[in-house]
Short mmCIF file of C-alpha atoms in Angstrom, two decimals:
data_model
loop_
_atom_site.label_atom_id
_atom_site.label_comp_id
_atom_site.label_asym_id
_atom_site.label_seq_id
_atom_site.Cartn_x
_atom_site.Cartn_y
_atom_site.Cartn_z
CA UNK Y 1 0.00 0.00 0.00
CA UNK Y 2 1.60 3.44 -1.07
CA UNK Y 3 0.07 6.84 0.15
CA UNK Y 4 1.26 10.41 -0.05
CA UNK Y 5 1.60 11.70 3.39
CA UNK Y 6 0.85 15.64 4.25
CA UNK Y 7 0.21 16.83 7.61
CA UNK Y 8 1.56 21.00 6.47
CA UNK Y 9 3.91 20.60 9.11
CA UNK Y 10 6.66 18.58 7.73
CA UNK Y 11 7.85 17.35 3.93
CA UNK Y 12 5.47 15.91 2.63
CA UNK Y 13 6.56 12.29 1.72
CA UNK Y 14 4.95 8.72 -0.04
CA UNK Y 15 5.18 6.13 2.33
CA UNK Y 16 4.65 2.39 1.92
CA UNK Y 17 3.23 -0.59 3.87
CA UNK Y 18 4.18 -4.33 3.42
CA UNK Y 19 1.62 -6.97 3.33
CA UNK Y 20 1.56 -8.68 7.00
CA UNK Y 21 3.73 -5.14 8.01
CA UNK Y 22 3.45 -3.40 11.31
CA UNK Y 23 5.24 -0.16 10.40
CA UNK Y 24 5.16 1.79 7.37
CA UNK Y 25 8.27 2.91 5.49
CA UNK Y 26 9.05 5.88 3.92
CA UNK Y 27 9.89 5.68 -0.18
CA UNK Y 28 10.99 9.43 -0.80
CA UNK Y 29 10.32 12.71 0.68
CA UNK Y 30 9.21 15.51 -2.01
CA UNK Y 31 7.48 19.43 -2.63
CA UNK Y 32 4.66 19.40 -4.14
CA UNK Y 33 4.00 16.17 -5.11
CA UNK Y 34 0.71 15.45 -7.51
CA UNK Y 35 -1.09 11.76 -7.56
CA UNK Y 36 1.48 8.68 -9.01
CA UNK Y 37 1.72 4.86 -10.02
CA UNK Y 38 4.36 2.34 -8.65
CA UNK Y 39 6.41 -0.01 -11.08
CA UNK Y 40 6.48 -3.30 -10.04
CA UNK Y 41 9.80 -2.81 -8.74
CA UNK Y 42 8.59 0.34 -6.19
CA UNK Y 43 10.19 2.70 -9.00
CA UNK Y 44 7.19 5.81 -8.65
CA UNK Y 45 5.77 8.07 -11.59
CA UNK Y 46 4.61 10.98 -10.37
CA UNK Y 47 3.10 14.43 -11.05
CA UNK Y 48 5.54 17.24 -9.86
CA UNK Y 49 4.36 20.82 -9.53
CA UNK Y 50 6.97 23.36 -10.42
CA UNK Y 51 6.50 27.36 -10.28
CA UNK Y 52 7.02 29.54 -13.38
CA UNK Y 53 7.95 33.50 -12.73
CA UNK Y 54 6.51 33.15 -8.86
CA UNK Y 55 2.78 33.27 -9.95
CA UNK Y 56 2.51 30.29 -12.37
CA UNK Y 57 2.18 26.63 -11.63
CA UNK Y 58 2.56 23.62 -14.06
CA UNK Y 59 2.93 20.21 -13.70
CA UNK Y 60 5.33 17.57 -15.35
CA UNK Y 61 6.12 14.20 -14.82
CA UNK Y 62 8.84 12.42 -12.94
CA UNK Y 63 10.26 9.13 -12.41
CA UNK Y 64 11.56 7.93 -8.98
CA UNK Y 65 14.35 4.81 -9.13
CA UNK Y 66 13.50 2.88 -6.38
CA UNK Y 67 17.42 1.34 -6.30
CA UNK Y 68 19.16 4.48 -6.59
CA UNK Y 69 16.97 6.81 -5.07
CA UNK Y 70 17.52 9.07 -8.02
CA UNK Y 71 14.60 11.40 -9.39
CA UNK Y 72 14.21 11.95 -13.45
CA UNK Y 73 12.41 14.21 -15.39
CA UNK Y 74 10.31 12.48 -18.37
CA UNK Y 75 8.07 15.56 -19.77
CA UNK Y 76 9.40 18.80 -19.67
CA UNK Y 77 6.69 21.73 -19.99
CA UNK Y 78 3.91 19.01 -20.68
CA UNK Y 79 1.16 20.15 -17.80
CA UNK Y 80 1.06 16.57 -16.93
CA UNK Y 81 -1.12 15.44 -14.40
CA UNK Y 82 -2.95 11.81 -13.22
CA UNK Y 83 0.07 9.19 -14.15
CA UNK Y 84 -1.45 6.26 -14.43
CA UNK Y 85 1.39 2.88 -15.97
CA UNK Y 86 0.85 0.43 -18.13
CA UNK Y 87 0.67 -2.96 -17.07
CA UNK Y 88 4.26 -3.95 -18.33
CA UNK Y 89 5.63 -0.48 -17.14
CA UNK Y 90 7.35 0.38 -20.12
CA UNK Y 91 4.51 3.61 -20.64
CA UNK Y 92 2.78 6.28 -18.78
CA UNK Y 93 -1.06 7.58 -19.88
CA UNK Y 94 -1.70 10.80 -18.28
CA UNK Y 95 -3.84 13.97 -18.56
CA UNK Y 96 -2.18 16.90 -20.75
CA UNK Y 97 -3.33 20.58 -19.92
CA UNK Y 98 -3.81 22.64 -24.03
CA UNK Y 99 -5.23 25.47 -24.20
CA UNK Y 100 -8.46 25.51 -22.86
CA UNK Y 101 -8.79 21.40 -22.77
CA UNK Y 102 -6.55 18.65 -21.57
CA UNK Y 103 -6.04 15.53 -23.73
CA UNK Y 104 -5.21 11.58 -23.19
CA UNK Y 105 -1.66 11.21 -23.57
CA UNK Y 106 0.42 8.26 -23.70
CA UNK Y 107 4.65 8.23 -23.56
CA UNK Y 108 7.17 6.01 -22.54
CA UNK Y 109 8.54 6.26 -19.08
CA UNK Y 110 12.01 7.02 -20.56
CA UNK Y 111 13.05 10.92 -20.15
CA UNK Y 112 12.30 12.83 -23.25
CA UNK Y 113 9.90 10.14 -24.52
CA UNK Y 114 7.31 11.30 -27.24
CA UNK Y 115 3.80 11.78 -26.28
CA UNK Y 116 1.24 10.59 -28.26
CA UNK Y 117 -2.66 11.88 -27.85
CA UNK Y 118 -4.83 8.65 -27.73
CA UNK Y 119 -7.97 10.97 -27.37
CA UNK Y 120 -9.15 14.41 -27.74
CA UNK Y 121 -12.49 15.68 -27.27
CA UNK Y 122 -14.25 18.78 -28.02
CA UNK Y 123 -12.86 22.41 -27.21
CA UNK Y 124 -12.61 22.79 -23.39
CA UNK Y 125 -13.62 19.05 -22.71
CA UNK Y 126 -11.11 17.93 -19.44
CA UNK Y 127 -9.71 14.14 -19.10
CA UNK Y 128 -8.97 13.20 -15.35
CA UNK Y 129 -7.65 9.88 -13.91
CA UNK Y 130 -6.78 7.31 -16.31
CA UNK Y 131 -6.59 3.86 -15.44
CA UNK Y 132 -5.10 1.14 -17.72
CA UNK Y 133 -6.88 -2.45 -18.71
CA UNK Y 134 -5.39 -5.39 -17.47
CA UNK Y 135 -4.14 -6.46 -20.54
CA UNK Y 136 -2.89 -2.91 -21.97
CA UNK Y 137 -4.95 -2.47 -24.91
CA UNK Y 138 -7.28 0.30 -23.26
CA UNK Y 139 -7.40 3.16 -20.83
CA UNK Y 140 -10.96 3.62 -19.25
CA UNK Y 141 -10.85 7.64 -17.93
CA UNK Y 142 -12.95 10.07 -16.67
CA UNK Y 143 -14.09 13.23 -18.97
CA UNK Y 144 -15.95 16.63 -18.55
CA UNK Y 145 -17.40 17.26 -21.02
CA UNK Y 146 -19.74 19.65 -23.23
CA UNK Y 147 -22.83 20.73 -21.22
CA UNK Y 148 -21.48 19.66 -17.64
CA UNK Y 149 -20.93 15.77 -18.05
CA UNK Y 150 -18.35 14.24 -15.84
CA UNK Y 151 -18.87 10.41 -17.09
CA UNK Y 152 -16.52 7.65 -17.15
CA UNK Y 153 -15.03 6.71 -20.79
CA UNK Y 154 -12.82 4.15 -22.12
CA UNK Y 155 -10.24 4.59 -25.14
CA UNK Y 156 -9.44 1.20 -27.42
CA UNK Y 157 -5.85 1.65 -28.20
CA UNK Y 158 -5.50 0.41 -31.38
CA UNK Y 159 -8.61 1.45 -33.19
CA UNK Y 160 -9.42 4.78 -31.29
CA UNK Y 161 -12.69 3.30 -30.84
CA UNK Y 162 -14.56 5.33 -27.31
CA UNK Y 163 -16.63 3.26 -25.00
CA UNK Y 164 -18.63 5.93 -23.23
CA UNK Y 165 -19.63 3.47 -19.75
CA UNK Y 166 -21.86 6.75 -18.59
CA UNK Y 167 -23.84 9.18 -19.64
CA UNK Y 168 -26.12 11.03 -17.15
CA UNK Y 169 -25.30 14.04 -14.61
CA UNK Y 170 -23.65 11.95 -11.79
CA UNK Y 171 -19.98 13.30 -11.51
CA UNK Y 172 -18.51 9.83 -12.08
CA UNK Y 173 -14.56 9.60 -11.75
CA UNK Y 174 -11.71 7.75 -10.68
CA UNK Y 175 -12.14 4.82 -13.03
CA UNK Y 176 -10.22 1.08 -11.60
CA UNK Y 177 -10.32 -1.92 -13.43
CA UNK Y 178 -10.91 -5.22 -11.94
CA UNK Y 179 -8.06 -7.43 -12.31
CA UNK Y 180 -9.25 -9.50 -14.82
CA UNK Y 181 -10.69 -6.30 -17.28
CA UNK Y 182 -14.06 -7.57 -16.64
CA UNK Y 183 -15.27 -4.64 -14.97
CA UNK Y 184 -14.69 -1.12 -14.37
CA UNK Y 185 -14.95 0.49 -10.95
CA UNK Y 186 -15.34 4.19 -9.95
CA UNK Y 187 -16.35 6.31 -7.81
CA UNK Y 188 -20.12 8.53 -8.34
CA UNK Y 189 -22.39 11.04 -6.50
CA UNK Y 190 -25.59 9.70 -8.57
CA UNK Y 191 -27.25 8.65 -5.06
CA UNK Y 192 -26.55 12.23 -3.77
CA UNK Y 193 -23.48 10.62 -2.31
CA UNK Y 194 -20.13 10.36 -3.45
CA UNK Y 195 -19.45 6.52 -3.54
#
């Protein structure tokens, strides 16, 4: 189990906790640290805010080496935000700030990787949280969209073919799959509760 800890008192910091563990450890200590994914081996992707001329924020992404301890850049400039890995590691999908929208990108999680846009809706349409399939071949997401939406949608990787799960005026979000890609999971305020 990984968690960012934040109390406004000290660094903030993502800690970890074994299965059958009494005590958590902590993984790395970091400023303003966004959400992030964990490699199989504990290596972290995460979404890094960093301040332009004092009154500007932006986000990019960064990889954390679990074995060296040693923190990358992989977007530079990108207003990245929501990693979310591939099952085999070896790519990121995350939510791109353009102007007036954010996109579906994919990249590799190699610094300096090229991002691809696996979808794009209308003018100021927002993607949050992206989550992965088990096998890889799809990335279910959440999307505002035109005329106050917020439903849960999935991207087919190779044919660009959309899945739209909902369609109504819950705000659904934070899209999981099951392990076996059966299913997806998220969270929705359509009984006047956010569940």
């Amino acid at each position: 189990l990984y968690w960012l800890q934040n109390d406004g008192y000290n660094q903030a910091k993502i800690r970890a906790l074994a299965t059958g563990a009494r005590e958590p450890r902590d993984v790395m200590k970091a400023d303003a640290i966004g959400s992030f994914d964990v490699l199989p081996d504990g290596s972290l992707v995460f979404e890094q805010n960093r301040a332009f001329r004092r009154d500007y924020s932006f986000q990019d992404l960064m990889r954390f080496d679990a074995q060296t301890k040693v923190v990358t850049r992989l977007t530079v400039g990108a207003r990245a935000r929501d990693p979310s890995l591939s099952p085999d590691g070896r790519r990121v999908a995350f939510s791109q700030n353009e102007t007036s929208q954010s996109v579906l990108a994919i990249a590799a999680t190699e610094p300096g990787a090229e991002v691809s846009i696996a979808w794009r809706g209308q003018p100021r349409d927002q993607v949050y949280s992206p989550a992965w399939s088990p096998d890889g071949t799809s990335i279910a997401f959440s999307a505002w969209r035109r005329g106050g939406r917020r439903d849960i949608l999935i991207v087919e990787l190779a044919s660009g073919r959309v899945v739209e799960v909902t369609h109504d005026r819950a705000v659904d979000q934070a899209p999981t799959w099951s392990p076996d890609g059966r299913y997806v999971l998220f969270g929705s305020d359509r009984t006047s509760i956010s569940n």
